[in-house]
Coordinates of C-alpha atoms and ligand atoms in Angstrom, one line a residue:
K1 CA 4.0 -0.6 -26.3
T2 CA 4.6 -1.6 -22.6
G3 CA 3.3 1.0 -20.3
Y4 CA 1.2 2.6 -23.1
I5 CA -2.2 4.0 -21.9
T6 CA -4.7 2.9 -24.5
M7 CA -6.8 5.9 -25.8
D8 CA -10.4 5.2 -26.9
P9 CA -11.2 7.5 -29.8
G10 CA -13.2 10.3 -28.3
F11 CA -13.3 9.1 -24.7
G12 CA -9.7 9.6 -23.8
N13 CA -7.9 6.9 -21.9
T14 CA -9.8 3.8 -21.0
G15 CA -7.9 3.6 -17.7
S16 CA -6.1 0.5 -19.0
C17 CA -2.5 0.3 -20.0
Y18 CA 0.2 -2.2 -21.1
S19 CA 2.7 -3.2 -18.4
S20 CA 5.1 -6.0 -17.8
I21 CA 5.5 -5.7 -14.0
T22 CA 2.5 -7.5 -12.4
Y23 CA 0.0 -9.9 -13.8
V24 CA -3.5 -10.3 -12.1
D25 CA -6.1 -12.7 -13.2
G26 CA -9.2 -11.7 -11.2
A27 CA -11.4 -14.6 -12.2
N28 CA -8.8 -17.2 -11.1
G29 CA -7.2 -15.4 -8.2
V30 CA -3.8 -15.3 -9.9
L31 CA -1.1 -12.7 -8.9
R32 CA 2.4 -12.8 -10.3
Y33 CA 5.3 -10.3 -9.9
R34 CA 7.4 -10.4 -13.1
G35 CA 5.9 -13.9 -13.8
I36 CA 6.6 -15.4 -10.4
P37 CA 3.4 -16.5 -8.4
I38 CA 2.8 -14.6 -5.2
E39 CA 2.4 -17.9 -3.4
E40 CA 6.1 -18.7 -4.0
L41 CA 7.4 -15.2 -3.3
A42 CA 5.4 -14.9 -0.1
L43 CA 7.1 -17.9 1.5
K44 CA 10.5 -17.8 -0.2
A45 CA 11.5 -14.2 -0.9
G46 CA 12.3 -11.3 1.4
F47 CA 11.0 -7.8 0.8
T48 CA 14.3 -6.4 -0.5
E49 CA 14.6 -9.3 -2.9
T50 CA 11.0 -8.8 -4.1
A51 CA 11.6 -5.0 -4.5
Y52 CA 14.6 -5.8 -6.7
L53 CA 12.5 -8.2 -8.8
I54 CA 9.7 -5.6 -9.3
L55 CA 12.1 -2.8 -10.1
Y56 CA 14.5 -4.7 -12.4
G57 CA 12.5 -7.6 -13.8
K58 CA 14.5 -10.4 -12.3
L59 CA 15.4 -11.9 -9.0
P60 CA 18.9 -10.6 -7.8
N61 CA 21.9 -12.9 -7.4
E62 CA 23.8 -12.6 -4.2
N63 CA 26.0 -9.8 -5.3
E64 CA 23.1 -7.8 -6.8
L65 CA 21.1 -8.3 -3.6
K66 CA 24.0 -7.3 -1.4
S67 CA 24.8 -4.1 -3.3
F68 CA 21.0 -3.2 -3.5
S69 CA 20.7 -3.8 0.3
D70 CA 23.9 -1.8 1.0
R71 CA 22.5 1.1 -1.1
I72 CA 19.2 1.0 0.9
R73 CA 21.1 0.9 4.1
E74 CA 23.3 3.8 3.1
H75 CA 20.2 6.0 2.5
A76 CA 18.4 5.2 5.7
P77 CA 19.3 8.4 7.6
I78 CA 17.4 11.6 6.8
H79 CA 18.9 15.2 6.8
T80 CA 18.8 16.7 10.3
N81 CA 17.0 19.7 8.9
L82 CA 14.3 17.3 7.7
E83 CA 14.0 15.9 11.3
H84 CA 13.0 19.4 12.5
H85 CA 10.0 19.3 10.2
F86 CA 8.4 16.5 12.2
S87 CA 8.1 18.7 15.3
G88 CA 6.0 21.1 13.2
F89 CA 3.2 18.6 12.9
P90 CA 0.5 18.5 15.6
K91 CA 0.6 15.3 17.6
S92 CA -2.8 14.4 16.1
A93 CA -1.5 14.6 12.5
P94 CA -2.5 11.5 10.5
P95 CA 0.7 9.6 9.7
M96 CA -0.3 9.4 6.0
A97 CA -0.4 13.2 5.8
I98 CA 3.1 13.3 7.3
L99 CA 4.3 10.6 5.0
S100 CA 3.1 12.3 1.8
A101 CA 4.4 15.7 3.0
M102 CA 7.8 14.4 4.0
L103 CA 8.3 12.4 0.8
N104 CA 7.9 15.6 -1.1
L105 CA 10.2 17.4 1.3
V106 CA 13.0 14.8 0.9
S107 CA 13.4 15.9 -2.7
C108 CA 14.2 19.4 -1.4
F109 CA 17.2 18.0 0.3
H110 CA 18.2 15.9 -2.8
P111 CA 17.7 18.4 -5.7
E112 CA 19.7 15.9 -7.8
V113 CA 16.6 13.5 -7.8
L114 CA 14.3 16.1 -9.2
D115 CA 15.2 15.2 -12.7
V116 CA 16.3 11.6 -12.4
P117 CA 16.7 9.5 -15.5
T118 CA 14.9 6.2 -15.4
T119 CA 17.9 4.0 -16.1
G120 CA 21.5 3.6 -14.9
D121 CA 23.1 4.5 -11.6
E122 CA 21.1 7.7 -11.0
F123 CA 17.8 5.8 -11.1
D124 CA 19.2 2.9 -9.0
R125 CA 20.4 5.3 -6.3
T126 CA 17.1 7.3 -6.3
A127 CA 15.0 4.1 -6.0
A128 CA 17.1 2.8 -3.1
L129 CA 16.9 6.2 -1.5
L130 CA 13.1 6.3 -1.7
L131 CA 12.7 2.7 -0.5
S132 CA 14.9 3.4 2.5
K133 CA 13.7 6.9 3.5
V134 CA 10.0 6.0 3.3
R135 CA 10.7 3.5 6.2
T136 CA 12.7 6.1 8.2
I137 CA 10.0 8.8 7.7
A138 CA 7.3 6.3 8.8
A139 CA 9.1 5.3 12.0
F140 CA 10.0 8.9 12.8
A141 CA 6.4 10.0 12.3
Y142 CA 5.3 7.3 14.8
R143 CA 7.9 8.2 17.4
M144 CA 7.2 11.9 17.2
A145 CA 3.5 11.4 17.5
A146 CA 4.0 9.2 20.5
G147 CA 6.2 11.8 22.1
K148 CA 9.2 9.4 22.1
P149 CA 12.8 10.1 21.1
I150 CA 13.5 9.1 17.5
N151 CA 15.8 6.1 16.9
H152 CA 18.3 6.6 14.2
P153 CA 18.7 3.8 11.7
N154 CA 21.1 1.0 12.6
P155 CA 23.2 0.0 9.5
N156 CA 23.7 -3.5 10.9
L157 CA 20.1 -4.5 10.7
S158 CA 17.9 -5.9 7.8
Y159 CA 15.3 -3.8 6.1
C160 CA 12.5 -5.0 8.4
G161 CA 14.8 -5.2 11.4
N162 CA 15.9 -1.6 11.0
F163 CA 12.3 -0.4 10.7
L164 CA 11.3 -2.3 13.8
H165 CA 14.3 -0.9 15.7
M166 CA 13.4 2.7 14.6
M167 CA 9.8 2.1 15.7
F168 CA 10.2 0.3 19.0
S169 CA 13.7 0.6 20.5
D170 CA 14.1 2.8 23.5
P171 CA 17.2 4.7 24.6
Y172 CA 18.4 2.0 27.0
N173 CA 16.6 -0.9 25.4
E174 CA 17.4 -1.9 21.8
Y175 CA 14.4 -3.7 20.3
E176 CA 15.1 -7.4 19.8
V177 CA 13.7 -8.5 16.4
S178 CA 12.4 -12.0 16.7
P179 CA 12.7 -14.2 13.6
E180 CA 8.8 -14.7 13.6
I181 CA 8.2 -10.9 13.6
D182 CA 10.9 -10.3 11.0
K183 CA 9.3 -13.0 8.8
A184 CA 5.8 -11.7 9.4
L185 CA 6.8 -8.1 8.4
N186 CA 8.6 -9.4 5.3
L187 CA 5.5 -11.3 4.3
F188 CA 3.3 -8.3 4.8
L189 CA 5.5 -6.1 2.7
V190 CA 6.0 -8.7 -0.1
L191 CA 2.2 -9.2 -0.4
H192 CA 1.7 -5.4 -0.8
A193 CA 4.7 -4.7 -3.1
D194 CA 2.7 -4.2 -6.3
H195 CA -0.8 -4.8 -7.7
E196 CA -1.2 -3.7 -11.3
Q197 CA -3.1 -0.5 -12.0
N198 CA -4.9 0.0 -8.7
C199 CA -6.0 3.5 -7.6
S200 CA -2.8 4.6 -6.0
T201 CA -0.5 3.2 -8.7
S202 CA -2.6 4.8 -11.4
T203 CA -2.3 8.0 -9.5
V204 CA 1.5 7.7 -9.6
R205 CA 1.3 7.1 -13.3
V206 CA -1.0 10.0 -13.9
V207 CA 1.1 12.5 -11.9
G208 CA 4.3 11.0 -13.5
S209 CA 2.9 11.4 -17.0
S210 CA 3.3 15.2 -16.7
R211 CA 7.0 14.6 -16.1
A212 CA 6.6 15.4 -12.4
N213 CA 9.5 14.0 -10.4
L214 CA 9.4 10.5 -8.8
F215 CA 9.0 12.0 -5.2
S216 CA 6.0 14.1 -6.0
S217 CA 4.5 11.2 -8.0
V218 CA 4.7 8.7 -5.1
A219 CA 3.6 11.4 -2.6
A220 CA 0.4 11.6 -4.7
G221 CA 0.2 7.8 -4.6
V222 CA 0.3 8.0 -0.7
C223 CA -2.7 10.3 -0.8
A224 CA -4.7 8.0 -3.1
L225 CA -3.8 5.0 -0.9
W226 CA -5.1 6.8 2.2
G227 CA -8.8 6.4 1.3
P228 CA -10.8 3.7 3.3
L229 CA -11.9 2.1 0.0
H230 CA -8.2 1.5 -0.8
G231 CA -5.3 1.2 1.5
G232 CA -7.2 2.7 4.4
A233 CA -9.3 -0.4 4.5
N234 CA -6.7 -2.4 6.6
A235 CA -7.2 -0.2 9.6
A236 CA -10.9 0.1 9.0
V237 CA -11.2 -3.7 9.1
I238 CA -9.6 -3.8 12.6
S239 CA -11.9 -1.0 13.8
M240 CA -14.9 -2.9 12.4
L241 CA -13.9 -6.2 14.0
D242 CA -13.2 -4.5 17.3
A243 CA -16.6 -2.7 17.2
I244 CA -18.2 -6.1 16.5
K245 CA -16.4 -7.6 19.4
Q246 CA -17.4 -4.8 21.8
S247 CA -21.0 -4.7 20.6
G248 CA -21.7 -8.3 21.5
R249 CA -24.2 -8.2 18.6
P250 CA -24.6 -11.2 16.3
L251 CA -22.6 -11.1 13.0
T252 CA -25.9 -11.3 11.1
Y253 CA -26.7 -7.8 12.4
Y254 CA -23.6 -6.5 10.5
L255 CA -24.5 -8.4 7.4
D256 CA -28.0 -6.9 7.4
R257 CA -26.4 -3.4 7.8
A258 CA -24.1 -4.1 4.9
K259 CA -27.1 -5.1 2.7
D260 CA -29.2 -2.1 3.8
K261 CA -28.9 0.5 1.0
D262 CA -29.9 3.3 3.5
D263 CA -27.0 2.4 5.7
D264 CA -23.5 3.3 4.3
F265 CA -21.9 0.5 6.4
R266 CA -19.8 -1.8 4.4
L267 CA -17.9 -4.9 5.5
M268 CA -14.4 -3.5 5.2
G269 CA -11.9 -5.9 3.8
F270 CA -14.5 -7.5 1.5
G271 CA -14.9 -7.0 -2.3
H272 CA -12.5 -6.1 -5.0
R273 CA -12.7 -4.4 -8.4
V274 CA -10.7 -7.2 -10.0
Y275 CA -10.7 -10.4 -7.9
K276 CA -14.2 -11.9 -8.3
N277 CA -13.6 -15.3 -6.6
F278 CA -10.8 -14.8 -4.1
D279 CA -7.8 -12.6 -3.5
P280 CA -4.8 -14.9 -3.3
R281 CA -3.1 -12.6 -0.8
S282 CA -6.0 -13.0 1.6
I283 CA -5.7 -16.8 1.4
I284 CA -1.9 -16.6 2.1
L285 CA -2.5 -14.1 5.0
K286 CA -5.2 -16.1 6.6
K287 CA -2.9 -19.1 6.8
Q288 CA 0.2 -17.2 7.8
V289 CA -1.6 -15.1 10.4
H290 CA -2.4 -18.4 12.2
N291 CA 1.2 -19.4 12.1
V292 CA 2.5 -16.1 13.4
L293 CA -0.1 -15.9 16.2
T294 CA 0.7 -19.5 17.2
A295 CA 4.5 -18.8 17.1
L296 CA 4.1 -15.7 19.2
K297 CA 1.6 -17.4 21.5
I298 CA -1.0 -14.6 20.8
D299 CA -4.7 -15.5 21.0
D300 CA -6.4 -12.7 19.1
D301 CA -10.2 -12.7 19.4
L302 CA -10.4 -10.5 16.2
L303 CA -9.0 -13.4 14.1
K304 CA -11.9 -15.6 15.3
I305 CA -14.4 -12.9 14.5
A306 CA -12.8 -12.4 11.1
M307 CA -13.0 -16.1 10.3
E308 CA -16.6 -16.4 11.4
L309 CA -17.5 -13.3 9.3
E310 CA -15.8 -14.8 6.3
E311 CA -17.6 -18.1 6.9
I312 CA -21.1 -16.6 7.0
T313 CA -20.6 -14.4 4.0
L314 CA -19.6 -17.4 2.0
Q315 CA -23.1 -18.7 2.5
D316 CA -24.9 -15.4 1.9
D317 CA -26.5 -14.7 -1.5
Y318 CA -25.9 -10.9 -1.3
F319 CA -22.2 -11.5 -1.0
I320 CA -22.0 -14.4 -3.4
S321 CA -24.0 -12.7 -6.1
R322 CA -21.8 -9.6 -5.9
H323 CA -18.5 -11.7 -5.7
L324 CA -17.6 -10.1 -2.4
Y325 CA -14.8 -12.1 -0.8
P326 CA -12.1 -11.1 1.7
N327 CA -9.4 -9.0 0.0
V328 CA -5.8 -8.3 1.1
D329 CA -6.9 -5.9 3.8
F330 CA -9.2 -8.4 5.6
Y331 CA -6.5 -10.3 7.5
S332 CA -3.5 -8.1 7.0
G333 CA -4.4 -5.9 10.0
I334 CA -4.4 -8.9 12.3
L335 CA -0.8 -9.6 11.2
L336 CA 0.2 -6.0 11.9
R337 CA -1.5 -6.2 15.4
A338 CA 0.6 -9.3 16.1
I339 CA 3.7 -7.4 15.1
G340 CA 2.7 -4.5 17.4
I341 CA 2.2 -1.9 14.8
P342 CA -0.3 0.8 16.0
L343 CA -3.6 1.1 14.2
D344 CA -2.9 4.6 12.7
M345 CA 0.2 3.2 11.1
Y346 CA -1.5 0.4 9.1
T347 CA -1.9 2.3 5.9
V348 CA 1.6 3.7 6.2
M349 CA 2.8 0.0 6.3
F350 CA 0.8 -0.6 3.1
A351 CA 2.6 2.5 1.5
I352 CA 6.0 1.1 2.5
G353 CA 5.2 -2.2 0.9
R354 CA 3.8 -0.6 -2.3
M355 CA 6.8 1.7 -2.8
P356 CA 8.6 -0.7 -5.2
G357 CA 5.5 -1.1 -7.3
W358 CA 5.0 2.7 -7.5
I359 CA 8.6 3.3 -8.5
A360 CA 8.6 0.5 -11.1
N361 CA 5.4 1.8 -12.7
W362 CA 6.8 5.4 -12.8
K363 CA 10.0 4.0 -14.4
E364 CA 8.0 1.9 -16.9
L365 CA 5.9 5.0 -17.9
H366 CA 9.1 7.0 -18.5
D367 CA 11.0 4.2 -20.2
H368 CA 8.3 4.4 -22.9
H369 CA 8.2 8.2 -23.2
L370 CA 4.5 8.2 -22.7
R371 CA 2.2 11.2 -23.4
I372 CA 0.6 13.1 -20.6
S373 CA -2.5 11.3 -19.1
R374 CA -5.5 13.2 -20.3
P375 CA -8.8 11.2 -19.7
R376 CA -11.9 12.6 -21.6
Q377 CA -15.5 12.7 -20.3
I378 CA -19.1 12.4 -21.5
Y379 CA -20.5 15.9 -21.0
T380 CA -23.9 16.0 -19.1
G381 CA -24.1 19.7 -18.2
N382 CA -26.0 22.7 -19.6
T383 CA -26.3 23.4 -23.3
E384 CA -24.9 26.7 -24.4
H385 CA -26.7 29.8 -23.1
P386 CA -25.8 33.5 -22.7
F387 CA -24.4 35.2 -19.6
I388 CA -27.2 36.4 -17.2
P389 CA -26.7 39.9 -15.8
M390 CA -26.9 40.2 -12.0
N391 CA -30.2 42.1 -12.0
Q392 CA -31.8 39.3 -13.9
R393 CA -30.7 36.4 -11.7
Ligands
SDX1 C1 -7.4 -2.6 -2.0 O1 -7.4 -2.3 -6.9 C2 -6.6 -2.9 -6.2 O2 -5.8 -3.8 -6.6 C3 -6.6 -2.5 -4.7 C4 -5.8 -3.3 -3.8 C5 -4.3 -3.2 -4.1 O3 -3.5 -4.1 -3.8 O4 -3.9 -2.1 -4.5 O5 -6.1 -4.7 -3.9 C6 -6.0 -2.9 -2.3 O6 -7.7 -1.4 -2.1 C7 -8.4 -3.6 -1.7 C8 -9.8 -3.1 -1.4 C9 -9.9 -2.5 0.0 N1 -11.2 -1.8 0.3 C10 -12.1 -2.4 1.1 O7 -12.0 -3.4 1.6 C11 -13.3 -1.4 1.3 C12 -14.6 -2.3 1.2 N2 -14.8 -2.7 -0.2 C13 -15.6 -1.9 -1.1 O8 -15.8 -0.6 -0.8 C14 -15.5 -2.3 -2.5 O9 -15.7 -3.7 -2.6 C15 -14.3 -2.0 -3.4 C16 -13.9 -0.5 -3.3 C17 -13.1 -2.8 -2.9 C18 -14.6 -2.4 -4.8 O10 -15.6 -1.5 -5.2 P1 -16.4 -1.8 -6.6 O11 -15.8 -2.9 -7.3 O12 -16.5 -0.5 -7.3 O13 -17.8 -2.3 -6.1 P2 -19.0 -1.4 -5.9 O14 -18.7 -0.3 -4.9 O15 -19.5 -0.9 -7.2 O16 -20.0 -2.4 -5.2 C19 -20.7 -3.4 -6.1 C20 -21.8 -3.9 -5.2 C21 -22.7 -2.8 -4.6 O17 -24.0 -3.3 -4.3 P3 -25.2 -3.0 -5.4 O18 -25.2 -1.6 -5.7 O19 -24.8 -3.9 -6.6 O20 -26.4 -3.5 -4.7 O21 -21.3 -4.6 -4.1 C22 -21.6 -3.9 -2.9 C23 -22.0 -2.5 -3.2 O22 -22.9 -2.0 -2.3 N3 -20.4 -4.0 -2.1 C24 -20.3 -4.2 -0.7 C25 -19.0 -4.2 -0.4 N4 -18.2 -3.9 -1.5 C26 -19.1 -3.8 -2.5 N5 -21.3 -4.4 0.1 C27 -20.9 -4.6 1.4 N6 -19.6 -4.6 1.8 C28 -18.6 -4.4 1.0 N7 -17.3 -4.4 1.4

């Protein structure tokens, strides 16, 4: 029954399903990937290790991790004809649009993945290929938009090290990955690796349920993640904190705006459909952001503003009564700033992190031969009436 989407009689799917990948207890702030608490994974596991856990249901031993990492490394380059597509995008193209388009395009250069089984070597290869190429596409999108020459992947670097190299190396200056930055990026990606049936993961499942291929299913997931109510919130938080800093206005001004129903302003990074006390990822990020900024000797005003904002909402009835607490996006942007990731790439980073979760959910759906997703509705439109000729309208 795992992966099964429950169907309410008459109302189609309830939007809930059975899954064995990630467990979230919203009331108690619990998040576990395949039973392992996020608090342990965040500090003890790397992203590749966590991706393996999410995909295959267990932590890899050394040999498994090595062959998984080698496979990811092997698939880092993209076809040169694919590279040419980047130059077709305008410089102002949003990186999430590029990411979604290019993920679909990758399948055109790998026709063998269009009908991939969900087990065995074919699936393993396709999963590694996607995990690797999403990183390369992201870095290439940034370099092209910045008018900089692309950096081809370096097979001697780690998953995060290779990404940072592709993003920030220059022709005569190979980017030096500091242990603090490598650790911070691994932490960010581990915390985003899966999160039950959120908007974008559900999108991947709905698209995959029609037997659409894995690439088009995750490309659809990228589009769902893009929205400011979902993955787009991490960048929106930084824009909001920066606007607060520039305005010089008191924080209470922004709280009043958030409460004003005639004002569509929301405190970005606050609230969650499931977590009603705290988002465990936000707790981890708040602590780790401090450590990273201290290690990198960065004094970021926005962190101070964020903590003050969190402080006053904790004492405000409007937020308390609506269970509005910082979510994963509230502090994650400050971590990305410390790493040097440009603002318009923040949601792309979320997509790179969520890729293992999307693939694992797509696989789980197919492992259980599920029916096509077909939600029903409560009809509220016109009752039946005859066609009205033009001269009587
Ligand atoms: C992610 O689902 C997941 O797991 C997602 C995610 C993942 O890992 O995949 O955790 C990642 O998307 C985190 C959420 C990131 N989004 C934001 O930070 C955007 C700001 N937050 C909101 O827009 C909102 O809180 C949501 C979208 C996160 C949740 O929306 P809900 O549960 O549908 O809440 P709602 O819109 O129905 O609001 C309930 C009440 C309303 O007030 P009333 O009508 O009751 O008076 O709370 C208010 C809202 O106005 N409210 C907010 C608010 N969020 C909700 N008021 C001010 N600021 C906010 N941020």
